[in-house]
XYZ file of C-alpha atoms in Angstrom:
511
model
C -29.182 115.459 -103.693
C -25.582 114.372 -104.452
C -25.392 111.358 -106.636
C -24.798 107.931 -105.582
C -21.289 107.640 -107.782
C -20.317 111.184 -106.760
C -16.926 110.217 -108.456
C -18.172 109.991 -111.781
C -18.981 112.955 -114.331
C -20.868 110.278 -116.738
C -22.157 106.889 -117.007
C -22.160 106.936 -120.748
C -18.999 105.785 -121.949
C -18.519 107.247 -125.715
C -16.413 105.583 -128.367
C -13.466 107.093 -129.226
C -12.926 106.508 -133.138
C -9.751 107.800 -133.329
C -8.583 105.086 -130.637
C -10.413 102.249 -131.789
C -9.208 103.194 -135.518
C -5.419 103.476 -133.948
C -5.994 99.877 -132.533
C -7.006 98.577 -135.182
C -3.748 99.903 -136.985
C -1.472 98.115 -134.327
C -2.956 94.858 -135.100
C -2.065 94.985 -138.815
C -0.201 91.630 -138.903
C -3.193 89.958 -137.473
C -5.553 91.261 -139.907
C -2.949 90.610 -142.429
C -2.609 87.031 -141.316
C -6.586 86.259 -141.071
C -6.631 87.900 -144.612
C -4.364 85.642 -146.363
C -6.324 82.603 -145.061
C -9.535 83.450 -146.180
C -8.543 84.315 -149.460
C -7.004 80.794 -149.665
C -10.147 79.505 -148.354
C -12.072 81.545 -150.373
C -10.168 80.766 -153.567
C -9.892 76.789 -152.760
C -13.778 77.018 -153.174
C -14.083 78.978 -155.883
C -12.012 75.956 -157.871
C -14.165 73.132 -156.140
C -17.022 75.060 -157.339
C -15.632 75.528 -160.700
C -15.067 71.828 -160.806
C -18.113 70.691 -159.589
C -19.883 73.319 -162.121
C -17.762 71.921 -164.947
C -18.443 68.057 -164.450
C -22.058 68.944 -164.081
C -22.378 70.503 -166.921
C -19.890 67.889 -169.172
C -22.280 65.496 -168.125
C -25.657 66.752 -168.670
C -24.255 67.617 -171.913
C -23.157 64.112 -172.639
C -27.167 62.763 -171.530
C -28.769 65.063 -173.532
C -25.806 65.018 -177.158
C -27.508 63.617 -180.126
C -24.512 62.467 -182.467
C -24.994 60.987 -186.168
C -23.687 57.281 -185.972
C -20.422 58.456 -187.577
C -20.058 61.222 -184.887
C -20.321 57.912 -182.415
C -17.957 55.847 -184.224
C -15.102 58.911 -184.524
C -16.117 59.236 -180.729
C -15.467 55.393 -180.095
C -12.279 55.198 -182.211
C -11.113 58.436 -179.947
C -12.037 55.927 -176.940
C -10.124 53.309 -178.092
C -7.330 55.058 -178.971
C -7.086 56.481 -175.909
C -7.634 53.867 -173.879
C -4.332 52.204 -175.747
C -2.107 55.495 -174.922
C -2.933 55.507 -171.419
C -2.171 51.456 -170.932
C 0.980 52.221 -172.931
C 1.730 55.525 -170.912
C 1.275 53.220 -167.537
C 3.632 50.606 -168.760
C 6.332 52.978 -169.646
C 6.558 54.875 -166.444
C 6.082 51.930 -164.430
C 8.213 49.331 -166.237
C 11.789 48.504 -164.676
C 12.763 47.158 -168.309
C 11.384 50.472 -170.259
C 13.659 52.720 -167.774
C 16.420 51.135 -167.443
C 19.652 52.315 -169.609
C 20.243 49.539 -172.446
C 23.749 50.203 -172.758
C 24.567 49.107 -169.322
C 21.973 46.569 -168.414
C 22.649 44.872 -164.931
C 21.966 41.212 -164.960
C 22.385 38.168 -162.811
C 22.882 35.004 -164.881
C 22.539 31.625 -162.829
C 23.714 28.116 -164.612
C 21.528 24.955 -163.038
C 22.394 21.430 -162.781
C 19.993 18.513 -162.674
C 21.639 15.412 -162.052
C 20.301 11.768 -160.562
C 17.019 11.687 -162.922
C 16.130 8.780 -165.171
C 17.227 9.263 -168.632
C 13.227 9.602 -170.027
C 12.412 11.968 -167.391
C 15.043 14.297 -167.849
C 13.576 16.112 -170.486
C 10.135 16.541 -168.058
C 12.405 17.952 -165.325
C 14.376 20.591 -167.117
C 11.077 21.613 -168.867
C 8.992 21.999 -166.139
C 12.144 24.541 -164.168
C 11.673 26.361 -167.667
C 8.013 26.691 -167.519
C 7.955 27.763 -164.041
C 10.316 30.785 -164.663
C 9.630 31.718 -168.275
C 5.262 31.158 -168.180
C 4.862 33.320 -164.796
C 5.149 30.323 -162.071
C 8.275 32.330 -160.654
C 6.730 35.903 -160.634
C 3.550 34.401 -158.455
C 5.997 32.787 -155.922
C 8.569 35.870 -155.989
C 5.357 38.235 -155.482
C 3.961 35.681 -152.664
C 7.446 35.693 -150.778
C 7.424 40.043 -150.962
C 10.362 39.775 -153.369
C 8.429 41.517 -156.131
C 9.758 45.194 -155.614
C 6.330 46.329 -155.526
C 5.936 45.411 -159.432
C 2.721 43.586 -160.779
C 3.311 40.238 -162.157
C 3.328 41.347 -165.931
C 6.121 43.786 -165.050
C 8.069 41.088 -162.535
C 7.899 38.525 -165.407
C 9.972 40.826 -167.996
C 12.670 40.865 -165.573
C 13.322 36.699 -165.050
C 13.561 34.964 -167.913
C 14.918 31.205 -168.446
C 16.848 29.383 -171.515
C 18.523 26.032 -172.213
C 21.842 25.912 -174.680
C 21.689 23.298 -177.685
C 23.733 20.304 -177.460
C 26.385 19.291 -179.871
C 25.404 16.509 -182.303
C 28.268 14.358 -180.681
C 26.552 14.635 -177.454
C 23.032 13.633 -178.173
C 24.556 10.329 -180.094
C 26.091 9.557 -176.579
C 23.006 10.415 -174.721
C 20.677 7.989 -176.946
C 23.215 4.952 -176.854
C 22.852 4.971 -172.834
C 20.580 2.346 -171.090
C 17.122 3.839 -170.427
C 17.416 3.173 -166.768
C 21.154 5.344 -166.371
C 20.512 8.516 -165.037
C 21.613 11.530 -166.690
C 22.125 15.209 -166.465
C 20.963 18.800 -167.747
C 21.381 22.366 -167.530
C 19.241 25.081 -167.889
C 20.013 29.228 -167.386
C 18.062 31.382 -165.149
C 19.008 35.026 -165.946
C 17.432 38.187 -163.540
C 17.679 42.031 -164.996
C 17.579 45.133 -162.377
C 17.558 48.676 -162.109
C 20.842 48.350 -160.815
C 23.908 45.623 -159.729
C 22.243 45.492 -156.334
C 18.349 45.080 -157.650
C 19.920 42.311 -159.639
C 21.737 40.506 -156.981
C 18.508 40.969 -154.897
C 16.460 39.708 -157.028
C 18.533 36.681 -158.146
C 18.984 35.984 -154.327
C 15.202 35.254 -153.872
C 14.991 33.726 -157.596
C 17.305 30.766 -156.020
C 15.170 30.648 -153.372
C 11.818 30.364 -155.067
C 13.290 27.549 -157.181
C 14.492 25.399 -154.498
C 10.748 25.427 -152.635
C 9.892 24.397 -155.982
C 12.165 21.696 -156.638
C 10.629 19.518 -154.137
C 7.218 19.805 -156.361
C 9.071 18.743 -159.026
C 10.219 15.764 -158.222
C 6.678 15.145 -157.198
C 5.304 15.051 -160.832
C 7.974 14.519 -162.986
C 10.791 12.253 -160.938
C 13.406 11.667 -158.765
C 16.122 14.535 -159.244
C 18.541 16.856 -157.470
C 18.894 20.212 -158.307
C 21.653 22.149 -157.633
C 23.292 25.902 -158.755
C 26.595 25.267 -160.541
C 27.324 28.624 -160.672
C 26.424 31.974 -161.038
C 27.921 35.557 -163.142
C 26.897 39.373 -162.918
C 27.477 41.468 -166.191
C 26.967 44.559 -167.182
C 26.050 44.358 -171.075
C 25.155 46.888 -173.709
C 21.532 45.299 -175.426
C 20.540 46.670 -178.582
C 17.766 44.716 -178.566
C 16.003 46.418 -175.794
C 17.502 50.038 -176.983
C 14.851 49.297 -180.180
C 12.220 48.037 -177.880
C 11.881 51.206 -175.739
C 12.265 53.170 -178.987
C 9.750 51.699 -180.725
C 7.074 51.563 -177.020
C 8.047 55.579 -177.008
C 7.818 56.526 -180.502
C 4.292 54.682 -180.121
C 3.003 56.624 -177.474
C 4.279 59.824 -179.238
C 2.336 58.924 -182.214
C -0.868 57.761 -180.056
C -0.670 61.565 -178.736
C -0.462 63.014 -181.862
C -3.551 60.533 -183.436
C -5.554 61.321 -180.426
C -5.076 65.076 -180.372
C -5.701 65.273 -184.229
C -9.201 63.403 -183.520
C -10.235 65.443 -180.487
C -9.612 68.670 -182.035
C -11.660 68.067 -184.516
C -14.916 67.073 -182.446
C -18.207 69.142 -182.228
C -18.920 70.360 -178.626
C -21.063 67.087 -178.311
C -19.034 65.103 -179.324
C -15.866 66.089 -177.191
C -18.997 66.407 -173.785
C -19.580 62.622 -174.897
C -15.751 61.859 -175.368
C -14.576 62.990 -171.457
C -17.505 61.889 -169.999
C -16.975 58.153 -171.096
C -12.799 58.868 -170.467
C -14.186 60.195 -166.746
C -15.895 57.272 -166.248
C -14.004 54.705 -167.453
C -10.458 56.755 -165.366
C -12.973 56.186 -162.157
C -13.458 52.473 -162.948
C -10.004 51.858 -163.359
C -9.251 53.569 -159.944
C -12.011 51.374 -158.036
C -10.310 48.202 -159.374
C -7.018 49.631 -158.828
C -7.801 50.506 -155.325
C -9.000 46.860 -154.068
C -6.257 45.204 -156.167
C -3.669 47.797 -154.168
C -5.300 47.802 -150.913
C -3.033 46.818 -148.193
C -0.264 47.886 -150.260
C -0.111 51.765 -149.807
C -0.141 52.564 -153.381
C -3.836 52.867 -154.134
C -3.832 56.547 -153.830
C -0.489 57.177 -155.856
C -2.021 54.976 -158.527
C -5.443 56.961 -158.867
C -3.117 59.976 -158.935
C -1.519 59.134 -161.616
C -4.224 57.718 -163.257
C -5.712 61.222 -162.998
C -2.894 63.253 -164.664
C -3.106 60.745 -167.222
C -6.546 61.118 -167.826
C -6.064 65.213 -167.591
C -3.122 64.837 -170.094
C -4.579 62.753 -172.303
C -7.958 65.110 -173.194
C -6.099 67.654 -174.253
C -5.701 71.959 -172.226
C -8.707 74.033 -172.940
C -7.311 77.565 -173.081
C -11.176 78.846 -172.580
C -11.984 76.709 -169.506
C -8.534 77.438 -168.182
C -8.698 81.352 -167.845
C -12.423 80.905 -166.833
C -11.138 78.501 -163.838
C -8.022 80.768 -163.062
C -10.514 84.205 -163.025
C -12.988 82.378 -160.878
C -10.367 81.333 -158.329
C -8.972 85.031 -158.164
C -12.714 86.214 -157.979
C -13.404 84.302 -154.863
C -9.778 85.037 -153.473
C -10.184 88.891 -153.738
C -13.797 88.441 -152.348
C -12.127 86.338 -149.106
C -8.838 88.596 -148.507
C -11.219 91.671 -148.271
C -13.811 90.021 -146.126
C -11.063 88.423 -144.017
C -9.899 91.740 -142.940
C -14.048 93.281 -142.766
C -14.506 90.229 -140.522
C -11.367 90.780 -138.566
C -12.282 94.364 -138.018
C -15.809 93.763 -136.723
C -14.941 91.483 -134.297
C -11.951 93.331 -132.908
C -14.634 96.426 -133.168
C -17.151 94.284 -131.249
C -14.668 93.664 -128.678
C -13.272 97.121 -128.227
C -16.420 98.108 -127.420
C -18.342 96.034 -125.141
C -15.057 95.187 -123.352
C -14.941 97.373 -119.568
C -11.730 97.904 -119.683
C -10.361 101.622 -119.617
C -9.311 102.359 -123.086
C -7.443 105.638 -122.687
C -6.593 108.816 -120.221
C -9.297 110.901 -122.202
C -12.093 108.435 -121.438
C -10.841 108.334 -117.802
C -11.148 112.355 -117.984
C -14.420 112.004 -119.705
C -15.608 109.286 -117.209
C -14.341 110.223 -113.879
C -14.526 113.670 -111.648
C -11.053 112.908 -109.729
C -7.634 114.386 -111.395
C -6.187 111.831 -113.790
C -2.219 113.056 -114.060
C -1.789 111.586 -117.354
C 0.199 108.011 -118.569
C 2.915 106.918 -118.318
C 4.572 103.940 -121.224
C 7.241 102.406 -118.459
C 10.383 101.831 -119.680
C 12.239 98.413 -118.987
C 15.504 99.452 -120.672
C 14.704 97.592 -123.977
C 13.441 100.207 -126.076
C 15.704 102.875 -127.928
C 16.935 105.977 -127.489
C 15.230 106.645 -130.459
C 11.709 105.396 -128.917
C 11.722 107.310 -126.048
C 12.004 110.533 -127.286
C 14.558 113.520 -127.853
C 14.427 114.859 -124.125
C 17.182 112.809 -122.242
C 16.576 112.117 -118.970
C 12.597 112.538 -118.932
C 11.948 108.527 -120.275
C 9.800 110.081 -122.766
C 7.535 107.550 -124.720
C 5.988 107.058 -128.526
C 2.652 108.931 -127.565
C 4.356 112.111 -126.230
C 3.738 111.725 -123.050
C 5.881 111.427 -120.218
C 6.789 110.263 -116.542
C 8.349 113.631 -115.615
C 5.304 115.017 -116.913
C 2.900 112.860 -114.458
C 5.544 112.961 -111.823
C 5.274 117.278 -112.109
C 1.244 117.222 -112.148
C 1.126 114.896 -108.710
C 3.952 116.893 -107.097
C 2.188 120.010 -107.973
C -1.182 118.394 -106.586
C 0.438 117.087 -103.198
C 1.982 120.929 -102.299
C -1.534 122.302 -102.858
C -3.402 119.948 -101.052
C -0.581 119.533 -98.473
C -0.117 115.988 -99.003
C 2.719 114.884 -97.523
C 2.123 110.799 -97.681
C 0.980 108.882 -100.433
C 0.018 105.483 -101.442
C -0.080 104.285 -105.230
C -2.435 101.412 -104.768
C -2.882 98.993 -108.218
C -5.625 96.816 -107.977
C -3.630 94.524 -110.821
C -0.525 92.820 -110.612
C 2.716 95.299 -111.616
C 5.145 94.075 -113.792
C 8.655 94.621 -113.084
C 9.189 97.902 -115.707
C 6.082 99.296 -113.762
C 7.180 98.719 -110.680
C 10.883 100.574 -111.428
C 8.820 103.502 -112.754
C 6.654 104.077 -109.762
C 10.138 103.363 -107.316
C 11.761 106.435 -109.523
C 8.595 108.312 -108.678
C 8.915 107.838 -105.263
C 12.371 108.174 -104.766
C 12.251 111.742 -106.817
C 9.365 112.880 -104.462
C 10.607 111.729 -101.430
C 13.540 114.633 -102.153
C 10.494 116.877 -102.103
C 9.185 116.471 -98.999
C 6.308 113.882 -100.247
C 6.584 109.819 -98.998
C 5.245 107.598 -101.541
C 4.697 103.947 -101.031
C 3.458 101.272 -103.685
C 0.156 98.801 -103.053
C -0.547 95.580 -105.544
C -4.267 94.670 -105.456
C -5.126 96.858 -102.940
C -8.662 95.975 -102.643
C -8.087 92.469 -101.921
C -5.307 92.532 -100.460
C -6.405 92.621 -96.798
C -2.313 93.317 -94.957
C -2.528 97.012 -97.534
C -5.936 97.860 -95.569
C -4.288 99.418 -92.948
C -1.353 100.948 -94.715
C -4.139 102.596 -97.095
C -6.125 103.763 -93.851
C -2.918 105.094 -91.833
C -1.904 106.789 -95.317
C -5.395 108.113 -96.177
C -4.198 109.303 -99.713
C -4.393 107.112 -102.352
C -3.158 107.168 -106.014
C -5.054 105.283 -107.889
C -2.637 103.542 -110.688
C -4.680 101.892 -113.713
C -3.429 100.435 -116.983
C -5.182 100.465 -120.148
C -6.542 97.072 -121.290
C -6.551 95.496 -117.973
C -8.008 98.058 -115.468
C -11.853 97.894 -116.145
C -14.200 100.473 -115.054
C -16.320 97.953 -112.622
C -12.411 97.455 -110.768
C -12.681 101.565 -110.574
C -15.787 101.762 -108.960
C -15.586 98.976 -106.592
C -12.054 100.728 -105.515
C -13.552 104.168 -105.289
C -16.296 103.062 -103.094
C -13.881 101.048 -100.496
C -11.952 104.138 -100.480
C -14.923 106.523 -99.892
C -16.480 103.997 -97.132
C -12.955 103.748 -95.492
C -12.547 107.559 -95.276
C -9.408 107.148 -97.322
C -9.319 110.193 -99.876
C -8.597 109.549 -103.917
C -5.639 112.002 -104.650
C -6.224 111.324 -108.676
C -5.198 108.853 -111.019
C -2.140 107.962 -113.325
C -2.429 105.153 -116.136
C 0.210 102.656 -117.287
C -0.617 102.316 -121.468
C 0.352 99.419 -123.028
C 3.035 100.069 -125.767
């Protein structure tokens, strides 16, 4: 009894090694590429891990420590201390005062008037201006208005200062010989620092702003007045007196280091568990108040940032805890480049092999009893000389194999069968390299005697029917990775119910 697929040598499809291992080979960047991210996935959790390990085990440490009281008082003094260094190491990187150069300092000075207040008031008046601006009553409005440069009030304050110039002794004789009820006059200076001329001018802008809103409060409480800016200078000065401020603020924090590392080196493993555990906690304190004090601003998370370095700086490297952090990382990166590419191969593996689709001319000669001519890499013009081969003229490929080669084997088959018409019938789309390769085909047999005509989908395609029937010799055209074996069979039995006889096969590969 002939067999129902009389077309077919085999249903078992075997796995070719070779080809799946050559496949595998062609997708190197891939595997490459899905190598390189797990190993930085990989590695990224390897350091949470380490971190997590390490703060677990600092703090059950720190619980279960048992320190003499003067282990707990050189542990609180360490505390202290750095608690100080960090405050001071905050205020110098954040300070517009402590970073500015003192040999050119940019200021705005402003000269006030007040004029049309009652002789006994006067002093009232100009005192409560110089309150306002020296005691922190300008910051608070200047931070209120969004004229603060994103500085705290502490900071804002160094930057606005106020003064009044002595009178003469000549002058205050004059003054007290006037009539109690004359009005009278004073002036005060309001002078405004900045980074630069332009910070300054800024700054000194809103300053005169600020202090007219609050002129009208003024006269409120303390009298009838009118305020008004007689005139105003920019400079560019050289202060010495702020040259020895940020020396001495610096050489401080340089010598809180020093104090600080001197003290922690010499602590028991207790002790120092005990010491970052309470640094730790008090660093994540700091950031919680930070945070709602900066929320709305934008500038929680760069605080707790920096707060973090800080923190990092301040305990001190651990050369021990260092290497073991950078080994572990390298451990788990190793461990996820190799199983990147294991897991790469095994699914590509998986796919290649419960995927239908024809893998190669020796499974179509293992699979299938028809002639398979052989395959055929179509050339577009695009690749080089180099590519196709040494034989000119043939359009030899990178396998070895080429389309004179398939074009001899179906000439060869057509004389001894007697073939004189042909149809190559694709049940796929052609692209438009394949489609020049099968027109030189057909144009080189047709000077032999044989007609050859080309078919897209021909199963479906209902207007090739007849031109396969009138034909009745089909060459079946399949290409590797798209043709699957289930398109085969359904094509082999509409050409065996149709009486339309299977010539052989040739195969497009995929470069």
């Amino acid at each position: 009894m002939d067999r129902q697929d009389s077309w077919k040598k085999t249903d078992e499809i075997e796995i070719d090694l070779t080809q799946l291992l050559q496949s595998l080979l062609m997708q190197w960047k891939r595997i490459a590429a899905c190598a390189l991210a797990c190993a930085i996935i990989f590695g990224a959790a390897g350091w949470l891990k380490n971190q997590s390990n390490t703060d677990i085990d600092a703090a059950a440490m720190a619980e279960e420590a048992e320190l003499s009281e003067t282990e707990k008082q050189a542990v609180a003094d360490a505390l202290l201390l750095e608690q100080e260094t960090r405050r001071l190491e905050n205020y110098l990187e954040n300070s517009v005062l402590m970073q500015i150069d003192p040999y050119h300092k940019n200021r705005q000075v402003l000269l006030y008037c007040i004029d049309g207040a009652k002789r006994q008031e006067l002093a009232v008046i100009t005192e409560s201006y110089l309150n306002f601006i020296v005691n922190g009553g300008a910051a608070d409005a200047l931070l209120e208005t969004g004229s603060g440069a994103g500085l705290d009030k502490s900071l804002l304050s160094e930057l606005v200062s106020a003064y009044q110039k002595a009178y003469s002794s000549p002058y205050q004789v004059a003054v007290k010989e006037q009539d109690s009820s004359m009005t009278s006059e004073s002036l005060f200076y309001a002078e405004v620092t900045g980074k630069d001329a332009a910070d300054a001018r800024k700054l000194a802008g809103a300053l005169q702003e600020v202090l007219e809103a609050y002129s009208k409060k003024v006269q409120e409480t303390a009298g009838k007045h009118r305020l008004s800016l007689a005139g105003s200078m920019e400079s560019v000065t050289a202060d010495s007196g702020l040259l020895g401020v940020q020396h001495d603020k610096k050489a401080a924090l340089s010598a809180n280091k020093t104090s600080l590392k001197a003290m922690t080196d010499g602590f028991s493993i207790e002790q120092m568990a005990v010491y970052e555990e309470a640094v730790l906690q008090e660093s994540r304190n700091s950031q919680n108040e930070t945070g709602k004090d900066l929320a709305g601003s934008g500038k929680a998370a760069e605080t707790d940032s920096r707060q973090k370095a800080s923190v990092e700086s301040l305990k001190g490297e651990n050369p021990s805890s260092e290497g073991s952090l950078v080994k572990s990382v390298l451990k788990y990166a190793v461990l996820g480049f190799f199983a990147g590419i294991a897991a790469y191969c095994c699914l590509s593996a998986l796919w290649y092999m419960f995927h239908d689709t024809v893998k190669s001319t020796d499974e179509l000669k293992r699979v299938y009893a028809f002639p398979v001519y052989g395959a055929i890499l179509a050339d577009d013009g695009s690749r080089t000389k180099k590519s196709r081969g040494k034989m000119p003229g043939t359009h030899q490929d990178a396998f070895g194999q080429t389309e004179a080669q398939v074009l001899n084997r179906i000439r060869l088959s057509c004389q001894k069968q007697g073939i004189t018409s042909l149809c190559a019938a694709a049940d796929f789309p052609l692209d438009d390299s394949e489609k020049n390769c099968l027109e030189r085909m057909a144009g080189q047999l047709k000077q032999l005697g044989i007609d050859m005509h080309t078919a897209e989908n021909a199963s479906a395609d209902t207007a090739a029917w007849d031109s396969l029937a009138e034909t009745g010799n089909v060459l079946m055209i399949v290409k590797t990775g798209v043709t699957t074996h289930r398109m085969i069979d359904d094509a082999m039995r509409f050409y065996l119910e149709n009486g339309i006889a299977v010539a052989g096969a040739a195969a497009f590969v995929q470069e």
